[in-house]
XYZ file of C-alpha atoms in Angstrom:
654
model
C 51.596 -13.837 4.917
C 51.969 -10.099 5.461
C 53.188 -8.630 8.697
C 53.832 -5.297 10.322
C 57.225 -5.581 12.006
C 58.922 -3.280 14.484
C 62.581 -4.289 14.689
C 65.711 -3.071 16.384
C 64.072 -2.913 19.781
C 65.687 -4.700 22.720
C 63.941 -4.529 26.079
C 65.580 -5.367 29.365
C 64.182 -6.686 32.633
C 61.773 -4.197 34.121
C 60.781 -5.944 37.327
C 62.615 -7.109 40.392
C 63.539 -10.768 40.008
C 63.626 -13.388 42.707
C 66.247 -16.047 43.334
C 65.359 -19.375 41.786
C 64.852 -22.282 44.217
C 66.639 -24.947 42.172
C 64.872 -27.911 43.802
C 61.715 -27.211 41.829
C 63.548 -27.972 38.582
C 63.546 -31.667 39.448
C 60.323 -33.692 39.121
C 58.679 -35.082 42.229
C 58.986 -38.471 40.534
C 60.692 -39.531 37.330
C 58.071 -40.961 34.977
C 58.511 -43.660 32.358
C 55.251 -43.241 30.445
C 55.906 -42.056 26.902
C 52.906 -39.839 26.339
C 51.616 -39.696 22.755
C 52.032 -35.910 22.962
C 53.641 -33.846 25.725
C 51.921 -30.688 27.002
C 54.285 -27.719 26.837
C 52.295 -24.486 27.110
C 48.592 -24.954 27.777
C 45.693 -23.107 29.340
C 42.516 -23.425 27.260
C 41.344 -24.831 23.904
C 43.197 -22.054 22.038
C 46.374 -21.514 24.083
C 47.504 -25.101 23.674
C 51.000 -26.084 22.447
C 52.281 -29.668 22.450
C 55.236 -31.779 21.359
C 54.002 -34.989 19.654
C 57.466 -36.552 19.608
C 59.813 -38.633 21.708
C 62.333 -35.801 21.558
C 61.604 -32.101 21.740
C 63.833 -31.578 18.693
C 62.112 -34.166 16.491
C 59.734 -31.652 14.940
C 57.723 -28.459 15.206
C 55.632 -27.799 18.294
C 51.927 -27.940 17.508
C 48.435 -26.996 18.569
C 46.253 -29.946 19.581
C 44.627 -29.690 16.125
C 48.079 -30.452 14.643
C 48.495 -26.910 13.286
C 52.108 -25.784 13.522
C 52.697 -23.374 16.387
C 56.490 -23.055 16.305
C 58.484 -22.532 19.455
C 62.246 -22.965 19.212
C 64.849 -23.132 21.951
C 68.637 -22.721 21.865
C 71.508 -22.731 24.310
C 74.817 -21.160 23.324
C 77.734 -22.656 25.205
C 81.014 -20.860 24.461
C 81.189 -20.798 20.660
C 78.634 -23.544 19.929
C 74.850 -23.158 19.742
C 72.689 -26.145 20.606
C 69.029 -26.444 19.645
C 66.903 -28.055 22.367
C 63.387 -27.386 21.044
C 61.749 -27.288 17.627
C 62.392 -28.756 14.200
C 66.121 -28.748 13.420
C 66.985 -25.727 11.285
C 70.473 -26.796 10.221
C 72.160 -23.785 11.823
C 72.711 -25.280 15.249
C 73.905 -28.510 16.807
C 71.059 -30.659 18.100
C 71.115 -31.023 21.876
C 71.052 -34.564 23.236
C 67.808 -35.162 25.120
C 68.544 -37.206 28.220
C 65.137 -37.464 29.862
C 61.531 -36.305 29.974
C 59.089 -36.669 32.859
C 55.507 -35.423 32.843
C 53.690 -34.634 36.061
C 50.353 -32.948 36.633
C 51.387 -29.315 36.184
C 54.861 -29.595 34.658
C 56.851 -31.288 31.893
C 60.540 -31.767 32.763
C 63.251 -32.098 30.104
C 67.004 -32.516 30.492
C 69.460 -32.013 27.620
C 73.191 -32.360 27.147
C 74.654 -29.367 25.334
C 78.355 -30.089 24.982
C 80.010 -29.504 28.379
C 76.768 -28.309 30.020
C 73.483 -29.906 30.970
C 70.270 -27.955 30.537
C 67.069 -28.539 32.497
C 63.872 -27.014 31.078
C 60.535 -27.180 32.891
C 57.260 -26.180 31.234
C 54.720 -25.345 33.947
C 51.046 -24.520 33.529
C 50.174 -23.546 37.118
C 46.529 -24.550 36.741
C 45.929 -25.443 40.373
C 42.456 -26.871 40.705
C 41.585 -24.918 43.862
C 42.938 -21.519 42.748
C 40.647 -19.997 40.139
C 42.969 -17.118 39.303
C 45.797 -19.514 38.454
C 43.513 -22.118 36.896
C 42.273 -19.553 34.389
C 45.471 -17.505 33.986
C 46.771 -17.724 30.374
C 50.391 -17.531 31.529
C 52.864 -20.416 31.737
C 56.329 -20.533 33.249
C 59.355 -21.917 31.453
C 62.058 -22.548 34.049
C 65.613 -23.376 33.052
C 68.937 -24.300 34.615
C 72.436 -24.862 33.237
C 75.271 -26.711 34.928
C 78.713 -27.682 33.727
C 79.552 -31.375 33.543
C 83.320 -30.847 33.386
C 83.790 -28.780 36.532
C 84.625 -25.648 34.494
C 82.875 -22.375 33.813
C 81.476 -21.582 30.383
C 79.871 -18.656 28.605
C 76.186 -19.579 28.268
C 73.052 -17.919 26.926
C 69.563 -19.356 26.505
C 67.186 -18.222 23.753
C 63.540 -19.013 23.055
C 61.646 -17.823 19.980
C 57.908 -17.822 19.301
C 56.443 -17.513 15.824
C 53.555 -15.219 14.936
C 51.855 -18.417 13.695
C 50.790 -18.924 17.309
C 48.205 -16.172 16.815
C 46.572 -17.133 13.501
C 43.941 -19.598 12.342
C 45.335 -19.503 8.801
C 49.008 -19.021 7.927
C 48.036 -16.402 5.355
C 46.552 -14.024 7.918
C 48.610 -10.839 8.320
C 50.006 -10.128 11.776
C 51.576 -7.250 13.643
C 54.529 -7.736 15.999
C 55.561 -4.934 18.301
C 57.426 -4.021 21.447
C 56.061 -1.917 24.254
C 55.829 -1.206 27.942
C 52.681 -0.951 30.052
C 52.050 -0.887 33.785
C 55.699 -1.490 34.497
C 56.050 -4.456 32.152
C 58.214 -4.333 29.032
C 57.260 -6.894 26.424
C 57.108 -7.994 22.832
C 53.830 -9.252 21.434
C 52.256 -10.457 18.212
C 48.713 -10.865 16.908
C 46.633 -10.613 13.777
C 46.007 -7.196 12.294
C 42.326 -8.004 11.806
C 41.579 -9.010 15.426
C 38.209 -10.723 14.733
C 37.303 -11.152 18.402
C 35.000 -14.147 18.986
C 34.162 -14.097 15.277
C 35.014 -17.744 14.606
C 33.466 -20.819 16.147
C 34.009 -24.461 15.336
C 36.001 -27.548 16.100
C 39.461 -27.929 14.551
C 40.404 -24.259 14.583
C 42.885 -22.139 16.493
C 42.520 -18.564 17.645
C 43.102 -15.516 15.446
C 42.405 -12.751 17.921
C 44.201 -11.557 21.027
C 47.950 -11.297 21.541
C 50.853 -13.562 22.406
C 53.263 -11.945 24.890
C 56.848 -12.507 25.962
C 57.534 -10.198 28.920
C 61.063 -9.009 29.690
C 61.449 -10.953 32.915
C 64.940 -12.190 33.778
C 66.138 -11.585 30.245
C 65.981 -9.477 27.123
C 63.158 -9.554 24.605
C 63.250 -8.502 20.991
C 61.639 -9.010 17.603
C 63.760 -10.810 15.068
C 63.310 -12.522 11.741
C 61.846 -10.605 8.822
C 58.544 -9.252 7.585
C 57.618 -12.666 6.177
C 58.065 -14.445 9.494
C 58.701 -12.269 12.555
C 59.754 -14.019 15.749
C 59.318 -12.933 19.334
C 62.644 -13.604 20.990
C 63.642 -14.027 24.651
C 67.322 -14.297 25.620
C 68.920 -14.869 29.001
C 72.691 -14.344 29.014
C 74.181 -16.209 31.970
C 77.645 -14.868 31.284
C 80.439 -17.119 32.482
C 79.084 -19.691 34.910
C 79.314 -23.240 36.165
C 75.715 -23.385 37.317
C 72.779 -20.961 37.118
C 68.981 -21.010 36.954
C 66.141 -18.666 36.062
C 62.736 -18.581 34.385
C 60.596 -16.779 31.835
C 56.895 -16.468 31.123
C 54.710 -16.826 28.043
C 51.202 -15.408 27.989
C 48.208 -15.038 25.693
C 45.527 -12.408 26.227
C 42.365 -13.331 24.308
C 40.848 -9.901 25.129
C 37.392 -11.478 25.211
C 37.072 -15.173 25.851
C 33.540 -16.485 25.510
C 29.980 -15.485 24.639
C 27.283 -16.854 26.928
C 23.615 -16.125 26.345
C 24.464 -13.257 24.028
C 26.803 -11.505 26.450
C 30.572 -11.525 26.029
C 32.830 -12.366 28.960
C 36.469 -12.219 29.862
C 38.108 -15.156 31.617
C 37.902 -15.427 35.400
C 41.453 -14.159 36.039
C 40.584 -10.677 34.724
C 37.906 -10.167 37.392
C 35.558 -8.612 34.867
C 38.347 -6.664 33.202
C 39.826 -5.103 36.327
C 43.070 -7.124 36.056
C 45.245 -6.722 32.966
C 47.689 -9.175 31.452
C 50.496 -6.886 32.657
C 49.277 -7.001 36.246
C 49.059 -10.768 35.900
C 52.670 -10.954 34.699
C 53.795 -8.850 37.651
C 51.884 -10.948 40.163
C 53.101 -14.252 38.748
C 56.662 -12.958 38.697
C 56.488 -11.848 42.321
C 54.930 -15.160 43.389
C 57.015 -17.468 41.201
C 58.726 -19.461 43.964
C 55.517 -19.883 45.934
C 53.472 -20.903 42.894
C 56.079 -23.371 41.707
C 56.207 -24.968 45.156
C 52.420 -25.230 45.189
C 52.554 -26.848 41.750
C 55.101 -29.330 43.018
C 52.885 -30.114 46.013
C 49.914 -30.655 43.707
C 51.996 -32.879 41.418
C 52.783 -34.955 44.495
C 49.130 -35.146 45.454
C 47.988 -36.332 42.035
C 50.816 -38.846 41.740
C 50.505 -40.226 45.256
C 46.724 -40.593 45.048
C 47.157 -42.542 41.831
C 49.953 -44.617 43.321
C 47.846 -45.575 46.321
C 44.763 -46.340 44.239
C 46.374 -48.250 41.381
C 50.172 -48.323 41.385
C 52.925 -46.433 39.560
C 51.561 -46.863 36.041
C 48.181 -45.526 37.103
C 49.889 -42.590 38.839
C 51.814 -41.781 35.647
C 48.635 -41.889 33.565
C 46.879 -39.433 35.868
C 49.914 -37.169 35.982
C 50.165 -37.219 32.200
C 46.585 -36.133 31.451
C 45.795 -33.555 34.163
C 46.725 -30.506 32.058
C 45.111 -32.213 29.069
C 41.753 -32.181 30.910
C 41.951 -28.664 32.352
C 43.126 -27.085 29.088
C 39.941 -28.179 27.317
C 37.968 -25.644 29.393
C 37.326 -21.965 29.924
C 36.587 -20.588 33.413
C 34.551 -17.403 33.839
C 31.826 -15.831 35.938
C 28.493 -14.687 34.534
C 26.730 -11.404 35.316
C 24.776 -13.081 38.135
C 27.989 -14.221 39.798
C 27.725 -17.905 38.814
C 31.062 -19.653 38.387
C 31.015 -21.333 34.957
C 33.527 -23.835 33.592
C 32.836 -24.655 29.953
C 34.442 -27.495 28.031
C 35.089 -27.552 24.325
C 34.260 -30.832 22.610
C 37.624 -31.015 20.884
C 37.921 -33.109 17.738
C 34.292 -34.196 17.843
C 32.066 -31.306 16.824
C 33.356 -28.315 18.772
C 30.293 -28.046 21.012
C 30.589 -25.998 24.179
C 29.696 -27.423 27.602
C 28.511 -30.782 26.264
C 26.763 -32.735 29.028
C 28.073 -36.113 27.884
C 31.593 -34.750 28.243
C 30.801 -33.297 31.652
C 29.710 -36.772 32.776
C 32.782 -38.877 31.872
C 35.281 -36.222 32.965
C 33.570 -35.733 36.334
C 35.757 -37.997 38.527
C 38.738 -35.601 38.454
C 36.632 -32.702 39.703
C 34.592 -34.762 42.144
C 37.894 -35.813 43.691
C 39.561 -32.411 44.004
C 37.077 -29.560 43.506
C 33.347 -30.321 43.226
C 32.652 -26.594 42.800
C 34.124 -26.874 39.301
C 31.772 -29.779 38.639
C 28.897 -27.505 39.595
C 30.390 -24.829 37.330
C 29.949 -27.207 34.386
C 26.343 -28.028 35.307
C 24.834 -24.755 36.530
C 24.401 -23.312 33.046
C 22.547 -26.460 31.898
C 20.162 -26.131 34.832
C 19.798 -22.413 34.136
C 19.056 -23.110 30.474
C 15.938 -25.010 31.545
C 15.120 -22.703 34.466
C 15.130 -19.667 32.161
C 12.588 -21.274 29.841
C 14.974 -21.314 26.883
C 15.027 -25.127 27.013
C 11.593 -26.686 27.504
C 12.093 -30.405 26.896
C 11.489 -32.832 29.802
C 15.167 -33.860 29.761
C 18.502 -32.055 29.842
C 20.079 -30.289 26.872
C 23.089 -31.779 25.091
C 25.138 -28.573 24.821
C 25.017 -24.779 24.860
C 26.424 -23.992 21.426
C 29.665 -24.203 19.472
C 32.791 -23.025 21.273
C 33.304 -20.168 22.101
C 29.678 -19.140 21.480
C 27.309 -20.549 24.128
C 23.876 -19.168 23.279
C 21.935 -22.439 23.225
C 21.972 -26.036 22.001
C 23.141 -26.533 18.416
C 23.409 -30.325 18.316
C 20.949 -31.657 15.779
C 19.617 -34.612 17.763
C 18.574 -34.828 21.401
C 19.926 -37.463 23.800
C 17.061 -37.636 26.313
C 17.919 -40.546 28.622
C 21.651 -39.952 28.269
C 21.690 -36.326 29.347
C 18.905 -36.517 31.931
C 20.656 -39.463 33.556
C 24.017 -37.717 33.448
C 22.747 -34.580 35.168
C 20.789 -36.432 37.856
C 23.647 -38.782 38.722
C 26.208 -35.997 38.980
C 23.828 -33.784 40.951
C 23.256 -36.611 43.425
C 26.981 -37.143 43.917
C 27.420 -33.418 44.561
C 24.590 -33.432 47.098
C 26.065 -36.493 48.783
C 29.409 -34.725 49.087
C 27.752 -31.530 50.358
C 25.486 -33.388 52.767
C 22.644 -31.125 51.627
C 20.650 -30.245 48.515
C 21.250 -26.492 48.486
C 22.865 -26.672 45.057
C 19.795 -28.243 43.406
C 16.963 -26.760 45.473
C 16.395 -23.972 42.937
C 16.077 -26.583 40.183
C 14.078 -29.206 42.087
C 11.044 -29.046 39.804
C 13.331 -29.459 36.783
C 15.154 -32.499 38.109
C 11.844 -34.017 39.188
C 10.649 -33.681 35.592
C 13.848 -35.325 34.357
C 13.528 -38.159 36.880
C 9.956 -38.791 35.807
C 11.071 -38.917 32.178
C 13.512 -41.684 33.123
C 10.800 -43.548 35.027
C 8.554 -43.446 31.969
C 11.124 -44.144 29.246
C 14.171 -45.714 30.894
C 13.189 -49.333 31.485
C 13.510 -50.316 27.820
C 14.888 -47.333 25.872
C 13.500 -46.644 22.432
C 15.898 -45.986 19.581
C 17.579 -42.781 20.664
C 21.104 -41.439 20.738
C 23.471 -42.160 23.575
C 27.118 -41.284 24.075
C 28.353 -44.697 22.845
C 26.670 -44.803 19.461
C 29.859 -45.000 17.438
C 28.697 -48.157 15.675
C 25.134 -46.879 15.315
C 22.369 -46.512 17.858
C 20.239 -49.462 18.823
C 16.926 -49.507 20.623
C 16.719 -51.434 23.913
C 20.263 -50.386 24.914
C 21.051 -52.131 28.202
C 23.761 -49.745 29.385
C 21.522 -46.759 28.629
C 18.838 -48.434 30.738
C 21.379 -48.751 33.568
C 21.946 -45.009 33.314
C 18.203 -44.385 33.579
C 17.920 -46.683 36.589
C 20.852 -45.021 38.349
C 19.415 -41.601 37.449
C 16.193 -42.546 39.247
C 18.231 -43.853 42.184
C 20.115 -40.560 42.153
C 16.843 -38.657 42.457
C 15.905 -40.886 45.406
C 19.246 -40.091 47.042
C 18.662 -36.348 46.659
C 15.103 -36.623 47.938
C 16.335 -38.438 51.040
C 19.009 -35.806 51.716
C 16.323 -33.135 51.216
C 14.146 -34.796 53.850
C 11.506 -36.074 51.419
C 11.531 -39.598 52.839
C 8.319 -40.842 51.247
C 9.379 -39.655 47.808
C 12.853 -41.099 48.303
C 11.407 -44.504 49.155
C 9.067 -44.337 46.167
C 11.810 -43.650 43.619
C 14.313 -46.021 45.206
C 11.742 -48.809 45.049
C 11.106 -47.932 41.406
C 14.833 -48.065 40.600
C 15.211 -51.467 42.274
C 12.146 -52.815 40.493
C 13.512 -51.637 37.142
C 16.899 -53.180 37.968
C 15.245 -56.533 38.679
C 13.501 -56.445 35.291
C 16.776 -55.350 33.678
C 18.601 -58.370 35.100
C 16.032 -60.759 33.651
C 15.869 -59.095 30.233
C 19.604 -58.508 29.742
C 20.960 -61.839 31.015
C 22.787 -63.780 28.303
C 24.359 -66.754 30.035
C 27.592 -65.617 31.688
C 27.103 -61.907 30.965
C 24.562 -59.235 30.084
C 23.607 -58.080 26.600
C 24.355 -54.892 24.698
C 20.635 -54.645 23.858
C 17.762 -56.556 25.432
C 16.619 -58.063 22.114
C 20.106 -58.967 20.853
C 21.396 -62.359 22.076
C 25.119 -63.074 21.863
C 26.023 -59.407 22.385
C 27.814 -57.595 25.199
C 28.946 -54.120 26.223
C 30.678 -52.319 29.051
C 28.142 -51.445 31.774
C 30.211 -48.618 33.229
C 27.106 -46.699 34.362
C 26.722 -49.291 37.115
C 29.780 -47.856 38.895
C 27.562 -45.468 40.881
C 25.761 -48.389 42.507
C 29.110 -49.509 43.879
C 30.260 -45.980 44.745
C 27.055 -45.153 46.632
C 26.596 -48.635 48.104
C 22.918 -48.469 47.098
C 22.508 -52.137 46.047
C 20.175 -51.266 43.190
C 21.513 -54.237 41.239
C 22.203 -57.652 42.695
C 25.920 -57.912 43.441
C 26.204 -60.969 41.193
C 25.481 -58.737 38.175
C 28.680 -56.745 38.525
C 30.732 -59.825 39.371
C 29.422 -61.655 36.312
C 30.161 -58.690 34.050
C 33.671 -58.102 35.387
C 34.593 -61.747 34.939
C 33.322 -61.648 31.362
C 35.246 -58.473 30.509
C 38.546 -60.148 31.298
C 37.798 -62.702 28.576
C 37.162 -59.994 25.985
C 40.250 -57.806 26.355
C 42.653 -57.199 23.495
C 46.280 -56.093 23.668
C 45.428 -52.445 24.231
C 42.241 -52.695 26.210
C 38.648 -53.788 26.541
C 36.469 -52.953 23.495
C 33.468 -50.724 24.081
C 31.124 -53.498 22.993
C 30.936 -56.528 20.724
C 30.457 -54.637 17.450
C 33.980 -53.285 16.927
C 37.519 -53.620 18.282
C 37.661 -49.955 19.242
C 37.148 -48.606 22.732
C 36.867 -45.525 24.909
C 39.583 -45.439 27.533
C 37.591 -43.170 29.851
C 34.919 -45.853 30.088
C 37.520 -48.583 30.574
C 38.742 -46.760 33.669
C 35.163 -46.377 34.911
C 34.605 -50.084 34.336
C 37.904 -50.968 36.005
C 36.874 -48.967 39.076
C 34.084 -51.493 39.651
C 36.675 -54.237 40.231
C 36.321 -55.987 43.564
C 40.084 -56.371 43.949
C 43.272 -54.625 42.907
C 44.407 -57.405 40.624
C 41.269 -57.141 38.474
C 41.606 -53.369 38.329
C 45.204 -53.699 37.134
C 44.255 -56.242 34.467
C 41.877 -53.699 32.961
C 44.043 -50.599 33.516
C 47.422 -51.852 32.306
C 46.397 -52.271 28.633
C 45.375 -48.587 28.606
C 48.824 -47.644 29.911
C 50.336 -49.836 27.212
C 48.220 -48.052 24.586
C 49.370 -44.609 25.739
C 52.965 -45.768 25.881
C 53.046 -47.448 22.448
C 50.475 -45.840 20.134
C 51.838 -44.298 16.960
C 48.944 -41.806 16.939
C 51.016 -38.924 18.259
C 48.273 -36.623 19.497
C 47.131 -35.428 22.921
C 45.851 -38.763 24.191
C 42.996 -40.056 22.062
C 40.112 -41.540 24.030
C 38.717 -43.478 21.022
C 41.160 -46.008 19.595
C 41.558 -49.540 18.269
C 42.347 -52.091 20.977
C 44.318 -54.310 18.574
C 46.426 -51.719 16.721
C 46.564 -48.889 19.330
C 45.750 -46.419 16.553
C 43.414 -43.505 17.066
C 39.990 -43.968 15.511
C 38.921 -40.431 16.382
C 39.038 -37.810 19.120
C 42.067 -36.163 20.702
C 42.713 -33.601 23.436
C 39.254 -34.212 24.906
C 38.450 -33.592 28.553
C 36.773 -36.988 28.998
C 40.051 -38.508 30.202
C 39.189 -36.888 33.516
C 37.339 -40.183 33.873
C 40.684 -41.827 34.582
C 40.230 -40.649 38.204
C 37.210 -42.881 38.892
C 39.278 -45.367 40.902
C 40.697 -42.506 42.994
C 37.154 -41.254 43.612
C 36.194 -44.754 44.689
C 39.107 -44.868 47.137
C 38.327 -41.424 48.551
C 34.681 -42.375 49.042
C 35.728 -45.337 51.189
C 37.520 -43.061 53.661
């Protein structure tokens, strides 16, 4: 690995610093959930650094793909240096980790370093209602030292970042340099080649753009050697008994995504008018305010979960919020449309996949439906523009970060048409009007008619649950079609098309009646109409309960829920009868259909147990074995936004 290295440069603080409000260094609630992997510095599918260990010093920090992205942290106390982050290098004493709590925007660690305690808080201020912060590729690392012996000590904190954070392959040559622009002194590193948006795919990390450590509240320098240069930040507290401060880490991708053959920068740049240096200045000036807003949002996520499902549920939601957001890229197209594209991490790398948009929807429907629209608008536009001409919705728009049209090799007609119609109906219900879909009314009418024609007894076609192979006559896929038709009826009624609404609602209820007769298998309903002695989760039925539409007889859901409790394993309810594996997003959708809290908890608690005990140390896998708790596939995927379905159900009641 060859590098250009500019050494001997030490840059001091160049901006006015603000006093640190120490209360924000304590979590709103201590959490007990041992996440499989803890988010440290995250923003999007590329700027994504995690600790897949119980202790922050148990190994090297990593990208969600498991590529090493080394960050190391040290605290010198008097004459002893303690390492509090990163794989132990043998040159420092390992700090004793006392606690870790993970809330929606922040991960809180406390360490004992000889006679001083050290608090470190990793904050990704991705507030769901602030698009500048949601998209900003800058994280805070706050820190505080305090003596435990009542004495003062000489203390200095150091954090180093490897140039490996900027490469897709360890052999790629990089350049590390120091500089000053727009009033910000910094050190940065990046590849020499800078192949902007040149690579697309699944399990890859970025190799363009630059990683920055700005000189805020400390000194920055470049250390190491030409073989492995390190960006270095140091804050010398001097002699103190207690002190606190913060630093920032940022990554400027330069260009972030290509959409319909035009390249775009992320939302925070406002079409290139805001630089990374202006962003550093703004986030420095607003640090106390932003951190307080993050704390308030942490409280909101936790308390909503607590009210809907208890402390364990609250901890699960808190633990996966950044996980969901960081699988996306937010930008605005040339027509002014807000677009929020997911990456299908660890599956095939597709961008803006509709059957990811569907399961992750509850989080956004709870807290910012405009972001839900921002995932769907481009799919509507794809058909509206004439680029997509099928009578059902597309599966995707390309392979991240290139979104020029569907690349998936097989269509998912009922799946994606149903997904788009159901989500559109929920958005219209929340808006109380159909303004969002009026432009696309002819398109969604075509999709609804496709479901009417093909949804009663689906032919052999792909759906999102075909992990054990796809079967014709899929009962849960038929439920999706039926609810998609009901969704169209809901939108027609809101639009004032009463006759059409009645027509499609009657059709949905008629199809549901046939479904009940064809799928019934004694005390439950089948996986496929022609397969006796089979079963599956019918999570698509949750919308009937959420909307109170009574498409299905209420005994159907009661019968299914009672049966599910008989089929659970140690770590959750299997997806269907064919395998022991499951999808935890769908479990939480299914659990949301529970008529009482006790039933919800019986279905939710095994998922908590899985997250707490799995030895698959990755950003929470959504596809795992319910007997062993081991990942079968998938990690760091946005679908765990589906965990919020019970919260959405509770909010809808109010």
